[in-house]
Short mmCIF file of C-alpha atoms and ligand atoms in Angstrom, two decimals:
data_model
loop_
_atom_site.label_atom_id
_atom_site.label_comp_id
_atom_site.label_asym_id
_atom_site.label_seq_id
_atom_site.Cartn_x
_atom_site.Cartn_y
_atom_site.Cartn_z
CA MET A 294 -60.37 33.79 -1.63
CA GLY A 295 -57.38 36.12 -1.43
CA LYS A 296 -56.58 38.92 -3.85
CA VAL A 297 -54.61 36.69 -6.08
CA GLY A 298 -57.45 34.22 -6.10
CA VAL A 299 -59.97 36.90 -7.06
CA ALA A 300 -57.75 38.24 -9.80
CA LEU A 301 -57.18 34.73 -11.11
CA ALA A 302 -60.92 33.98 -11.03
CA ALA A 303 -61.69 37.22 -12.85
CA GLY A 304 -58.93 36.54 -15.36
CA CYS A 305 -60.30 33.05 -15.97
CA ALA A 306 -63.80 34.42 -16.51
CA VAL A 307 -62.53 36.87 -19.10
CA ALA A 308 -60.50 34.19 -20.79
CA ALA A 309 -63.53 31.91 -20.81
CA CYS A 310 -65.58 34.68 -22.40
CA VAL A 311 -62.93 35.26 -25.06
CA VAL A 312 -62.68 31.53 -25.80
CA ALA A 313 -66.46 31.32 -25.98
CA ALA A 314 -66.63 34.34 -28.25
CA VAL A 315 -63.94 32.93 -30.52
CA MET A 316 -65.71 29.59 -30.61
CA VAL A 317 -69.04 31.19 -31.46
CA GLY A 318 -67.34 33.24 -34.18
CA ARG A 319 -65.70 30.11 -35.54
CA THR A 320 -68.96 28.18 -35.50
CA VAL A 321 -70.66 30.98 -37.35
CA ARG A 322 -67.82 31.15 -39.90
CA ARG A 323 -67.73 27.39 -40.23
CA ARG A 324 -71.49 27.32 -40.70
CA SER A 325 -71.40 29.89 -43.45
CA GLY A 326 -68.39 28.06 -44.90
CA TRP A 327 -70.41 24.89 -44.81
CA ARG A 328 -73.30 26.59 -46.54
CA ARG A 329 -71.02 27.86 -49.28
CA VAL A 330 -69.50 24.44 -49.75
CA LEU A 331 -72.93 22.86 -50.07
CA ARG A 332 -73.74 25.43 -52.72
CA VAL A 333 -70.64 24.34 -54.67
CA LEU A 334 -71.78 20.74 -54.37
CA GLU A 335 -75.29 21.61 -55.47
CA GLU A 336 -73.97 23.42 -58.52
CA LEU A 337 -71.77 20.45 -59.35
CA GLU A 338 -74.72 18.09 -59.10
CA GLU A 339 -76.82 20.30 -61.33
CA GLY A 340 -74.02 20.71 -63.84
CA CYS A 341 -73.29 16.98 -64.01
CA ALA A 342 -76.90 15.82 -64.05
CA THR A 343 -77.59 13.03 -66.53
CA PRO A 344 -81.31 12.29 -66.34
CA VAL A 345 -82.34 9.64 -68.82
CA GLY A 346 -83.87 12.25 -71.16
CA ARG A 347 -80.50 13.92 -71.52
CA LEU A 348 -78.74 10.58 -72.01
CA ARG A 349 -81.14 9.82 -74.86
CA GLN A 350 -80.15 13.12 -76.47
CA VAL A 351 -76.52 12.05 -76.21
CA VAL A 352 -77.44 8.67 -77.75
CA ASP A 353 -79.05 10.42 -80.71
CA ALA A 354 -76.17 12.85 -81.10
CA MET A 355 -73.67 9.97 -81.12
CA ALA A 356 -75.62 8.12 -83.83
CA VAL A 357 -75.96 11.30 -85.91
CA GLU A 358 -72.24 12.09 -85.61
CA MET A 359 -71.38 8.53 -86.62
CA HIS A 360 -73.43 9.00 -89.78
CA ALA A 361 -71.71 12.31 -90.48
CA GLY A 362 -68.24 10.83 -89.92
CA LEU A 363 -69.03 7.97 -92.31
CA ALA A 364 -70.49 10.31 -94.93
CA SER A 365 -67.37 12.38 -95.57
CA GLU A 366 -63.82 12.81 -94.40
CA GLY A 367 -63.87 15.51 -91.72
CA GLY A 368 -67.69 15.40 -91.61
CA SER A 369 -67.70 15.01 -87.86
CA LYS A 370 -65.45 15.25 -84.84
CA LEU A 371 -65.73 11.46 -84.95
CA LYS A 372 -63.04 10.34 -87.39
CA MET A 373 -64.73 6.97 -88.06
CA LEU A 374 -61.50 5.45 -89.40
CA LEU A 375 -61.63 2.49 -91.76
CA THR A 376 -59.62 -0.48 -90.53
CA PHE A 377 -59.94 -2.77 -93.58
CA ILE A 378 -60.62 -5.54 -91.11
CA HIS A 379 -63.52 -7.43 -92.67
CA ASN A 380 -63.10 -10.70 -90.89
CA LEU A 381 -63.15 -11.21 -87.17
CA PRO A 382 -61.97 -14.42 -85.53
CA THR A 383 -64.61 -17.12 -85.54
CA GLY A 384 -63.05 -19.82 -83.42
CA ASN A 385 -61.95 -21.87 -86.41
CA GLU A 386 -58.44 -20.44 -86.18
CA LYS A 387 -55.84 -23.06 -85.52
CA GLY A 388 -52.10 -23.00 -84.97
CA ILE A 389 -49.45 -20.79 -83.44
CA TYR A 390 -49.57 -17.03 -83.89
CA TYR A 391 -47.65 -14.08 -82.51
CA ALA A 392 -48.54 -10.55 -81.44
CA LEU A 393 -46.64 -7.40 -80.71
CA ASP A 394 -48.32 -4.78 -78.56
CA LEU A 395 -46.68 -1.35 -78.69
CA GLY A 396 -48.58 1.47 -77.09
CA GLY A 397 -46.66 3.19 -74.35
CA THR A 398 -43.74 2.74 -72.08
CA ASN A 399 -43.87 -1.05 -72.27
CA PHE A 400 -44.20 -3.34 -75.19
CA ARG A 401 -45.17 -6.95 -75.18
CA VAL A 402 -44.58 -9.98 -77.32
CA LEU A 403 -47.11 -12.81 -77.20
CA ARG A 404 -47.48 -16.25 -78.65
CA VAL A 405 -50.79 -18.07 -78.63
CA LYS A 406 -51.73 -21.55 -79.66
CA LEU A 407 -55.23 -21.80 -80.99
CA GLY A 408 -57.13 -25.02 -80.85
CA GLY A 409 -59.60 -24.59 -83.73
CA GLU A 410 -62.66 -24.03 -81.60
CA ARG A 411 -64.23 -20.97 -80.03
CA SER A 412 -62.39 -19.81 -76.89
CA SER A 413 -59.71 -22.46 -77.32
CA ILE A 414 -56.48 -20.64 -76.57
CA THR A 415 -54.54 -23.67 -75.41
CA GLU A 416 -51.24 -21.91 -74.73
CA LEU A 417 -50.29 -18.32 -74.04
CA ASP A 418 -46.81 -17.01 -73.53
CA VAL A 419 -46.17 -13.32 -72.87
CA ASP A 420 -42.96 -11.32 -72.56
CA ARG A 421 -43.11 -7.70 -71.41
CA LYS A 422 -40.27 -5.21 -71.75
CA PRO A 423 -39.87 -1.49 -71.15
CA ILE A 424 -38.88 0.62 -74.13
CA PRO A 425 -35.56 2.24 -73.19
CA GLN A 426 -36.19 5.96 -72.82
CA HIS A 427 -33.55 7.02 -75.37
CA LEU A 428 -35.17 4.90 -78.11
CA MET A 429 -38.42 6.85 -77.81
CA THR A 430 -36.72 9.83 -79.42
CA SER A 431 -34.08 8.12 -81.55
CA THR A 432 -34.49 6.83 -85.10
CA THR A 433 -36.96 4.43 -86.69
CA GLU A 434 -34.20 1.91 -87.33
CA GLU A 435 -32.98 1.97 -83.74
CA LEU A 436 -36.45 1.58 -82.25
CA PHE A 437 -37.51 -1.21 -84.59
CA ASP A 438 -34.16 -3.00 -84.41
CA PHE A 439 -34.65 -3.16 -80.66
CA ILE A 440 -38.17 -4.52 -81.07
CA ALA A 441 -37.13 -7.02 -83.75
CA THR A 442 -34.26 -8.24 -81.59
CA SER A 443 -36.64 -8.76 -78.67
CA LEU A 444 -38.99 -10.68 -80.94
CA LYS A 445 -36.15 -12.82 -82.21
CA ASP A 446 -34.99 -13.57 -78.63
CA PHE A 447 -38.54 -14.53 -77.75
CA VAL A 448 -38.72 -16.95 -80.68
CA GLU A 449 -35.28 -18.41 -79.98
CA LYS A 450 -36.17 -19.09 -76.34
CA GLU A 451 -39.21 -21.14 -77.34
CA GLU A 452 -39.33 -24.73 -76.26
CA ASN A 453 -41.57 -27.39 -77.70
CA VAL A 454 -42.80 -25.04 -80.40
CA PRO A 455 -42.56 -26.66 -83.83
CA GLU A 456 -40.78 -24.76 -86.60
CA PRO A 457 -43.10 -23.55 -89.37
CA SER A 458 -43.41 -26.17 -92.08
CA GLN A 459 -41.80 -25.79 -95.50
CA GLY A 460 -43.03 -22.67 -97.29
CA GLU A 461 -44.80 -21.30 -94.24
CA ARG A 462 -43.79 -18.35 -92.07
CA ARG A 463 -44.52 -17.26 -88.56
CA GLU A 464 -47.30 -14.68 -88.54
CA LEU A 465 -47.72 -11.66 -86.34
CA GLY A 466 -50.53 -9.27 -85.38
CA PHE A 467 -49.21 -5.81 -84.52
CA THR A 468 -51.13 -3.55 -82.13
CA PHE A 469 -49.81 -0.06 -82.63
CA SER A 470 -51.60 2.38 -80.32
CA PHE A 471 -50.62 5.63 -81.98
CA PRO A 472 -52.57 7.54 -84.60
CA PHE A 473 -51.99 5.95 -87.99
CA LYS A 474 -53.80 5.97 -91.31
CA GLN A 475 -54.73 2.46 -92.26
CA ILE A 476 -54.00 1.44 -95.85
CA SER A 477 -54.92 -2.22 -95.62
CA SER A 478 -55.64 -4.63 -92.77
CA SER A 479 -51.89 -5.12 -92.41
CA SER A 480 -50.42 -1.71 -93.19
CA GLY A 481 -50.78 1.94 -92.34
CA THR A 482 -48.76 5.14 -92.14
CA LEU A 483 -47.91 6.97 -88.93
CA ILE A 484 -49.75 10.28 -88.57
CA LYS A 485 -48.03 11.48 -85.41
CA TRP A 486 -46.38 10.20 -82.29
CA THR A 487 -47.95 10.66 -78.85
CA LYS A 488 -47.18 9.57 -75.26
CA GLY A 489 -43.61 10.84 -75.20
CA PHE A 490 -42.44 9.22 -78.45
CA SER A 491 -40.93 11.52 -81.02
CA ILE A 492 -39.10 9.98 -83.98
CA GLU A 493 -39.53 12.45 -86.77
CA ASP A 494 -38.22 10.31 -89.62
CA MET A 495 -41.00 7.80 -89.02
CA VAL A 496 -43.97 10.14 -89.54
CA GLY A 497 -45.65 9.28 -92.86
CA ARG A 498 -43.92 5.89 -93.10
CA ASP A 499 -45.59 2.50 -93.22
CA VAL A 500 -45.51 1.09 -89.70
CA SER A 501 -45.62 -2.59 -90.71
CA GLN A 502 -42.92 -2.10 -93.31
CA CYS A 503 -40.62 -0.51 -90.71
CA LEU A 504 -41.06 -3.58 -88.52
CA GLN A 505 -40.77 -5.95 -91.47
CA GLU A 506 -37.48 -4.38 -92.55
CA ALA A 507 -36.07 -4.54 -89.03
CA MET A 508 -37.00 -8.22 -88.80
CA SER A 509 -35.16 -8.89 -92.08
CA ARG A 510 -32.12 -7.02 -90.79
CA LYS A 511 -32.16 -9.24 -87.70
CA GLY A 512 -32.76 -12.42 -89.68
CA LEU A 513 -36.19 -13.16 -88.27
CA ASP A 514 -38.59 -14.67 -90.75
CA MET A 515 -41.98 -13.42 -89.64
CA ARG A 516 -44.82 -11.72 -91.52
CA VAL A 517 -47.06 -8.93 -90.23
CA THR A 518 -50.56 -10.09 -91.20
CA ALA A 519 -52.59 -7.56 -89.20
CA LEU A 520 -51.93 -3.99 -88.07
CA ILE A 521 -54.55 -2.75 -85.61
CA ASN A 522 -55.22 -0.44 -82.71
CA ASP A 523 -56.12 -1.75 -79.26
CA THR A 524 -59.90 -1.26 -79.59
CA VAL A 525 -59.95 -3.49 -82.65
CA GLY A 526 -58.01 -6.11 -80.68
CA THR A 527 -60.68 -6.01 -77.99
CA LEU A 528 -63.39 -6.52 -80.60
CA ALA A 529 -61.47 -9.44 -82.10
CA LEU A 530 -61.08 -11.10 -78.71
CA GLY A 531 -64.74 -10.48 -77.85
CA HIS A 532 -65.82 -11.98 -81.17
CA TYR A 533 -63.57 -14.98 -80.71
CA HIS A 534 -65.33 -15.78 -77.45
CA ASP A 535 -68.81 -14.79 -78.55
CA GLU A 536 -69.93 -14.35 -82.15
CA ASP A 537 -72.68 -11.89 -81.18
CA THR A 538 -70.02 -9.31 -80.25
CA VAL A 539 -70.58 -6.28 -82.48
CA ALA A 540 -68.69 -3.49 -80.74
CA ALA A 541 -65.80 -2.91 -78.37
CA VAL A 542 -65.13 -0.09 -75.97
CA ILE A 543 -61.98 0.75 -74.05
CA ILE A 544 -62.33 2.72 -70.85
CA GLY A 545 -58.90 3.03 -69.30
CA THR A 546 -56.49 5.93 -69.23
CA GLY A 547 -58.25 7.07 -72.40
CA THR A 548 -61.40 5.89 -74.09
CA ASN A 549 -62.24 4.69 -77.59
CA ALA A 550 -64.68 2.41 -79.39
CA CYS A 551 -64.96 0.42 -82.60
CA TYR A 552 -67.76 -1.61 -84.13
CA LEU A 553 -68.82 -3.58 -87.14
CA GLU A 554 -70.39 -1.48 -89.85
CA ARG A 555 -72.08 -2.47 -93.09
CA ALA A 556 -69.75 -1.63 -95.96
CA ASP A 557 -72.54 0.14 -97.84
CA ALA A 558 -73.07 2.49 -94.89
CA ILE A 559 -69.50 3.76 -95.23
CA ILE A 560 -70.46 6.41 -97.74
CA LYS A 561 -67.10 8.18 -97.75
CA CYS A 562 -65.56 5.07 -99.28
CA GLN A 563 -68.00 4.13 -101.99
CA GLY A 564 -67.62 0.83 -103.71
CA LEU A 565 -65.62 -0.64 -100.87
CA LEU A 566 -64.86 -4.22 -101.73
CA THR A 567 -65.35 -6.50 -98.78
CA THR A 568 -65.61 -10.22 -98.60
CA SER A 569 -68.09 -10.06 -95.78
CA GLY A 570 -70.05 -6.90 -96.57
CA SER A 571 -68.83 -5.37 -93.31
CA MET A 572 -65.86 -3.57 -91.91
CA VAL A 573 -64.63 -2.69 -88.46
CA VAL A 574 -64.72 1.08 -87.99
CA ASN A 575 -62.47 2.71 -85.41
CA MET A 576 -64.57 5.60 -84.13
CA GLU A 577 -61.94 7.49 -82.13
CA TRP A 578 -64.93 8.36 -79.94
CA GLY A 579 -62.85 10.19 -77.35
CA ASN A 580 -63.20 13.20 -79.63
CA PHE A 581 -67.02 13.04 -79.72
CA TRP A 582 -68.73 16.30 -78.86
CA SER A 583 -72.34 17.41 -78.49
CA SER A 584 -74.03 20.40 -76.90
CA HIS A 585 -76.11 17.87 -74.95
CA LEU A 586 -73.10 16.77 -72.92
CA PRO A 587 -73.39 18.15 -69.38
CA ARG A 588 -70.39 20.45 -69.14
CA THR A 589 -69.30 22.31 -66.03
CA SER A 590 -66.84 25.12 -65.41
CA TYR A 591 -64.40 22.44 -64.18
CA ASP A 592 -64.49 20.75 -67.59
CA VAL A 593 -63.97 24.06 -69.35
CA ASP A 594 -60.93 24.83 -67.18
CA LEU A 595 -59.49 21.33 -67.47
CA ASP A 596 -59.77 21.56 -71.25
CA ALA A 597 -58.23 25.03 -71.40
CA ASP A 598 -55.29 23.91 -69.25
CA SER A 599 -54.71 20.75 -71.29
CA PRO A 600 -52.10 20.41 -74.06
CA ASN A 601 -54.95 19.65 -76.53
CA PRO A 602 -57.77 22.15 -75.92
CA ASN A 603 -61.00 21.50 -77.86
CA ASP A 604 -59.85 17.97 -78.50
CA GLN A 605 -61.01 14.71 -76.93
CA GLY A 606 -63.97 16.37 -75.21
CA PHE A 607 -65.83 13.11 -74.50
CA GLU A 608 -62.66 11.47 -73.22
CA LYS A 609 -62.05 14.35 -70.83
CA MET A 610 -65.42 13.69 -69.16
CA ILE A 611 -65.12 9.92 -69.06
CA SER A 612 -61.67 8.41 -68.87
CA GLY A 613 -59.28 7.53 -66.09
CA MET A 614 -56.76 10.14 -67.12
CA TYR A 615 -59.13 12.94 -66.12
CA LEU A 616 -61.68 11.94 -63.45
CA GLY A 617 -59.24 12.47 -60.59
CA ASP A 618 -58.36 15.91 -61.85
CA ILE A 619 -61.99 16.98 -62.10
CA VAL A 620 -62.44 15.98 -58.45
CA ARG A 621 -59.28 17.89 -57.50
CA ARG A 622 -60.66 21.02 -59.16
CA VAL A 623 -63.93 20.74 -57.23
CA ILE A 624 -62.15 20.30 -53.90
CA LEU A 625 -59.91 23.26 -54.72
CA ARG A 626 -62.94 25.42 -55.40
CA MET A 627 -64.58 24.30 -52.14
CA SER A 628 -61.37 25.03 -50.35
CA LEU A 629 -61.15 28.52 -51.86
CA GLU A 630 -64.76 29.33 -51.02
CA SER A 631 -64.85 28.07 -47.45
CA ASP A 632 -62.68 26.95 -44.60
CA VAL A 633 -64.07 23.44 -44.22
CA PHE A 634 -60.77 21.99 -45.47
CA GLY A 635 -58.76 24.33 -43.21
CA LEU A 636 -55.98 26.33 -44.84
CA ILE A 637 -55.76 25.89 -48.61
CA SER A 638 -53.27 23.15 -49.34
CA SER A 639 -50.78 24.02 -52.05
CA LYS A 640 -51.10 20.43 -53.30
CA LEU A 641 -54.61 21.24 -54.50
CA HIS A 642 -53.03 23.42 -57.17
CA VAL A 643 -50.97 20.56 -58.61
CA PRO A 644 -52.58 19.19 -61.79
CA PHE A 645 -53.27 15.46 -61.84
CA ILE A 646 -52.01 14.93 -58.30
CA LEU A 647 -55.25 13.14 -57.47
CA ARG A 648 -55.30 10.00 -59.62
CA THR A 649 -58.45 8.20 -60.60
CA PRO A 650 -57.63 5.01 -58.61
CA MET A 651 -57.58 7.28 -55.52
CA ILE A 652 -61.05 8.55 -56.42
CA ALA A 653 -62.20 4.94 -56.63
CA ALA A 654 -60.60 4.10 -53.28
CA MET A 655 -62.29 7.07 -51.57
CA HIS A 656 -65.63 6.41 -53.26
CA GLU A 657 -65.59 2.78 -52.21
CA ASP A 658 -64.35 3.37 -48.66
CA ASP A 659 -66.88 1.55 -46.51
CA SER A 660 -65.21 2.08 -43.13
CA PRO A 661 -67.45 3.91 -40.62
CA ASN A 662 -65.02 6.83 -40.27
CA LEU A 663 -64.02 6.89 -43.92
CA GLU A 664 -60.43 6.23 -42.97
CA GLU A 665 -59.22 5.72 -46.53
CA VAL A 666 -60.66 9.12 -47.48
CA GLY A 667 -58.84 10.69 -44.55
CA ARG A 668 -55.62 8.93 -45.49
CA ILE A 669 -55.69 10.00 -49.15
CA LEU A 670 -56.58 13.61 -48.24
CA GLN A 671 -53.67 13.60 -45.82
CA ASP A 672 -51.06 11.72 -47.86
CA THR A 673 -51.79 13.12 -51.30
CA LEU A 674 -53.31 16.53 -50.72
CA GLU A 675 -51.75 17.24 -47.31
CA ILE A 676 -55.12 18.14 -45.84
CA SER A 677 -55.17 16.83 -42.30
CA GLU A 678 -57.75 16.17 -39.61
CA VAL A 679 -60.68 16.33 -41.96
CA PRO A 680 -63.91 15.81 -39.99
CA LEU A 681 -66.30 13.06 -40.98
CA ASN A 682 -68.92 15.31 -42.58
CA VAL A 683 -66.27 16.82 -44.86
CA ARG A 684 -64.99 13.35 -45.76
CA LYS A 685 -68.54 12.47 -46.72
CA LEU A 686 -68.62 15.55 -48.89
CA VAL A 687 -65.49 14.38 -50.73
CA VAL A 688 -67.07 10.97 -51.32
CA LYS A 689 -70.11 12.71 -52.74
CA VAL A 690 -67.94 14.69 -55.17
CA CYS A 691 -66.28 11.46 -56.36
CA ASP A 692 -69.72 9.95 -56.77
CA VAL A 693 -71.08 12.80 -58.89
CA VAL A 694 -68.06 12.89 -61.20
CA THR A 695 -67.89 9.11 -61.66
CA CYS A 696 -71.63 8.73 -62.09
CA ARG A 697 -71.66 11.26 -64.92
CA ALA A 698 -68.70 9.55 -66.61
CA ALA A 699 -70.21 6.07 -66.45
CA ARG A 700 -73.64 7.21 -67.64
CA LEU A 701 -72.17 9.11 -70.57
CA ALA A 702 -70.15 6.04 -71.55
CA ALA A 703 -73.40 4.04 -71.45
CA ALA A 704 -75.09 6.63 -73.68
CA GLY A 705 -72.17 6.36 -76.12
CA ILE A 706 -72.57 2.58 -76.27
CA VAL A 707 -76.30 2.86 -76.89
CA GLY A 708 -75.49 5.42 -79.60
CA ILE A 709 -73.47 2.74 -81.41
CA LEU A 710 -76.29 0.23 -80.96
CA LYS A 711 -78.73 2.76 -82.35
CA LYS A 712 -76.54 3.36 -85.40
CA ILE A 713 -76.51 -0.35 -86.23
CA GLY A 714 -80.15 -0.91 -85.35
CA ARG A 715 -79.53 -2.91 -82.20
CA ASP A 716 -81.15 -0.57 -79.69
CA GLY A 717 -84.65 -1.87 -80.24
CA SER A 718 -85.77 1.24 -82.11
CA GLY A 719 -84.90 0.10 -85.62
CA GLY A 720 -82.12 2.65 -86.03
CA ILE A 721 -82.41 6.35 -86.63
CA THR A 722 -83.32 6.22 -90.30
CA ASN A 723 -86.44 4.10 -90.26
CA ALA A 724 -87.46 3.78 -86.67
CA LYS A 725 -91.13 3.59 -87.56
CA SER A 726 -91.06 1.04 -90.35
CA LYS A 727 -89.06 -1.51 -88.44
CA GLY A 728 -90.83 -0.96 -85.17
CA GLY A 729 -89.28 -1.63 -81.82
CA GLY A 730 -89.82 -4.28 -79.26
CA SER A 731 -87.73 -7.01 -77.86
CA MET A 732 -89.19 -9.61 -80.22
CA LYS A 733 -86.92 -8.37 -83.01
CA MET A 734 -83.90 -7.77 -80.87
CA LYS A 735 -80.94 -9.98 -81.63
CA ARG A 736 -78.66 -10.91 -78.80
CA THR A 737 -76.00 -8.19 -78.84
CA VAL A 738 -72.67 -8.25 -77.06
CA VAL A 739 -70.37 -5.29 -76.43
CA ALA A 740 -66.85 -6.12 -75.28
CA VAL A 741 -65.49 -3.65 -72.76
CA GLU A 742 -62.00 -3.43 -71.36
CA GLY A 743 -59.73 -0.99 -69.58
CA GLY A 744 -58.59 -0.35 -66.05
CA LEU A 745 -61.31 2.15 -65.17
CA TYR A 746 -64.11 -0.25 -66.13
CA THR A 747 -62.58 -3.41 -64.70
CA ASN A 748 -61.24 -2.02 -61.43
CA TYR A 749 -63.84 0.54 -60.42
CA THR A 750 -66.97 -1.29 -59.28
CA MET A 751 -69.14 1.80 -58.84
CA PHE A 752 -68.27 2.97 -62.35
CA ARG A 753 -69.31 -0.41 -63.74
CA GLU A 754 -72.54 -0.42 -61.78
CA TYR A 755 -73.50 3.09 -62.87
CA LEU A 756 -72.77 2.18 -66.49
CA ASN A 757 -74.88 -0.98 -66.35
CA GLU A 758 -77.72 0.81 -64.59
CA ALA A 759 -77.79 3.56 -67.22
CA MET A 760 -77.86 1.00 -70.04
CA VAL A 761 -81.07 -0.45 -68.60
CA GLN A 762 -82.58 2.99 -68.01
CA ILE A 763 -81.92 4.10 -71.58
CA LEU A 764 -82.88 0.88 -73.33
CA GLY A 765 -85.67 -0.27 -71.04
CA ASP A 766 -85.75 -3.69 -69.36
CA ASP A 767 -86.87 -5.67 -72.42
CA VAL A 768 -84.28 -4.45 -74.87
CA ALA A 769 -81.55 -4.29 -72.23
CA SER A 770 -82.04 -7.97 -71.51
CA HIS A 771 -80.70 -8.69 -75.03
CA VAL A 772 -77.65 -6.47 -74.64
CA ILE A 773 -74.68 -7.91 -72.81
CA ILE A 774 -71.71 -5.89 -71.69
CA LYS A 775 -68.84 -8.32 -71.44
CA ALA A 776 -65.53 -7.50 -69.82
CA THR A 777 -62.55 -8.79 -71.80
CA GLU A 778 -58.94 -8.78 -70.82
CA ASP A 779 -55.90 -8.19 -72.97
CA GLY A 780 -57.59 -7.59 -76.29
CA SER A 781 -54.65 -5.46 -77.35
CA GLY A 782 -52.36 -8.48 -77.07
CA ILE A 783 -54.40 -11.61 -77.61
CA GLY A 784 -56.80 -9.90 -80.01
CA ALA A 785 -53.88 -9.02 -82.30
CA SER A 786 -52.69 -12.62 -82.42
CA LEU A 787 -56.24 -13.76 -83.21
CA LEU A 788 -56.39 -11.30 -86.10
CA ALA A 789 -53.00 -12.53 -87.30
CA ALA A 790 -54.63 -15.95 -87.42
CA SER A 791 -57.81 -14.85 -89.15
CA HIS A 792 -55.76 -12.90 -91.71
CA SER A 793 -53.24 -15.65 -92.14
CA ALA A 794 -51.85 -16.21 -95.63
CA SER A 795 -51.36 -19.91 -95.13
CA SER A 796 -54.53 -20.19 -93.16
CA SER A 797 -55.72 -23.46 -91.95
CA SER A 798 -58.25 -21.15 -90.36
CA THR A 799 -61.40 -20.02 -92.05
CA SER A 800 -62.30 -16.56 -91.00
CA SER A 801 -65.33 -15.07 -92.60
CA GLY A 802 -66.51 -14.28 -89.16
CA ILE A 803 -68.88 -11.38 -89.56
P1 ADP B 77 -54.28 1.90 -70.54
O1 ADP B 77 -55.62 2.54 -70.74
O2 ADP B 77 -53.25 2.89 -70.12
O3 ADP B 77 -53.88 1.04 -71.68
P2 ADP B 77 -55.54 0.24 -68.56
O4 ADP B 77 -56.61 -0.21 -69.46
O5 ADP B 77 -54.96 -0.76 -67.64
O6 ADP B 77 -54.34 0.90 -69.30
O7 ADP B 77 -56.15 1.42 -67.71
C1 ADP B 77 -55.39 2.07 -66.76
C2 ADP B 77 -56.20 3.23 -66.25
O8 ADP B 77 -57.36 2.75 -65.57
C3 ADP B 77 -55.45 4.07 -65.26
O9 ADP B 77 -54.80 5.13 -65.90
C4 ADP B 77 -56.54 4.57 -64.33
O10 ADP B 77 -57.03 5.78 -64.81
C5 ADP B 77 -57.62 3.55 -64.44
N1 ADP B 77 -57.60 2.68 -63.25
C6 ADP B 77 -56.72 1.72 -62.94
N2 ADP B 77 -57.01 1.15 -61.75
C7 ADP B 77 -58.10 1.79 -61.29
C8 ADP B 77 -58.89 1.68 -60.12
N3 ADP B 77 -58.62 0.82 -59.16
N4 ADP B 77 -59.94 2.48 -60.02
C9 ADP B 77 -60.24 3.39 -60.96
N5 ADP B 77 -59.52 3.54 -62.07
C10 ADP B 77 -58.48 2.77 -62.24
MG1 MG B 78 -54.66 -0.33 -72.94
#
């Protein structure tokens, strides 16, 4: 070896030592980073834990809050709104009915033909249209003229649909998914706009009347016979298919529930006259709160950063709008506390960048290398070359957040069942006298709909599993969670039928 060779060899040895030292240092740092990240995960798991004992506390709290909300106006964070819907579709409804579903950027017009038997929708025609952006902030007349015109076009395009007979009018169920105060089953006044709508002159006005007037202006002879929100539509559709349906839950972008209550249990409205002795109550359960809910620092921060702090606490733990953002906050924290995700991606600071369908896709990635997880981390969060163990960590975070959401939703459902004495315990007022046991349990169906529940298999499985854990095998075998689809559209047309003035349909369905 010449001089150059020796120098080169020595240089290489030094370089090798440096590389080795750097690598050791990195391993040590990575290890401690890994330890810190596991600590974050552990804390998350502890904070989100929903053992069955805790779920039962949530069940009890839900039932208690329902009582309080029914006892007096403002008695609970649960508004427990009266709907004045006493009659749910029975299957006897017959004829052609319309529905209008207005709840966001799109609105839909539907026509159904009902055959006079349970589950006999013989024809269904749907037309979907976007609401032009400028109409969302224009005037009541402009918005409703547009809607009435679309309805009229829909009717005029009909083929092979007989005209209403002499003295009869077309009838319409209107699903209006904004906060409104119900006055009767077919009327109510707007409390406030949400979801980007802002038409000041409409606040306080009767929603059905606004539509009715626009239809007259456009020369369309149609009568609004039911004004509802989407949860009530889901209950109506569930009941149409299965008369044992007593409650409905929506788990989509947001979450809400409604159920059938005995009129005499609605204390805040004493002497309520009902034909059936019952009324559908819209719980607005997204606003439920209890100290038993497992709350983490991520929930506290998400709430504080939201446009409606201290509002919709239950919804913020459960619904599709928020799950992705909780996961983003956990990954951000892991990223800040360790280097397992490499340099901190600026994308991790962007609220709502990680959508709930992405959480579902990562959670349900069954490829050996978790390729979908890698792809979403790369494409959405700009975190590249994430090793397999870190991908697994991300899946685990999705699992913890989704599992808590689904189990809390299950506890909420059992809370409703408890309130109406369908949880096998005899209700919270006289649990002892009635006794429990499956012998007395009536078959009980809860209709559930919404994109989170229908599209996210793991969410559904966790929810079903928790139902059985809370209720026990015997009682749970009498409780059926049934997925419905398009309650907000079809359900409204069914209620138009069961509230029909001309009614060939009998509808004392409760
Ligand atoms: P909305 O609640 O807005 O009326 P949907 O009931 O269709 O509409 O629910 C849509 C919501 O469901 C989305 O905002 C999303 O949070 C959630 N979602 C949709 N698809 C999936 C999916 N594949 N996995 C998980 N969540 C989903
Ligand atoms: Mg919806």
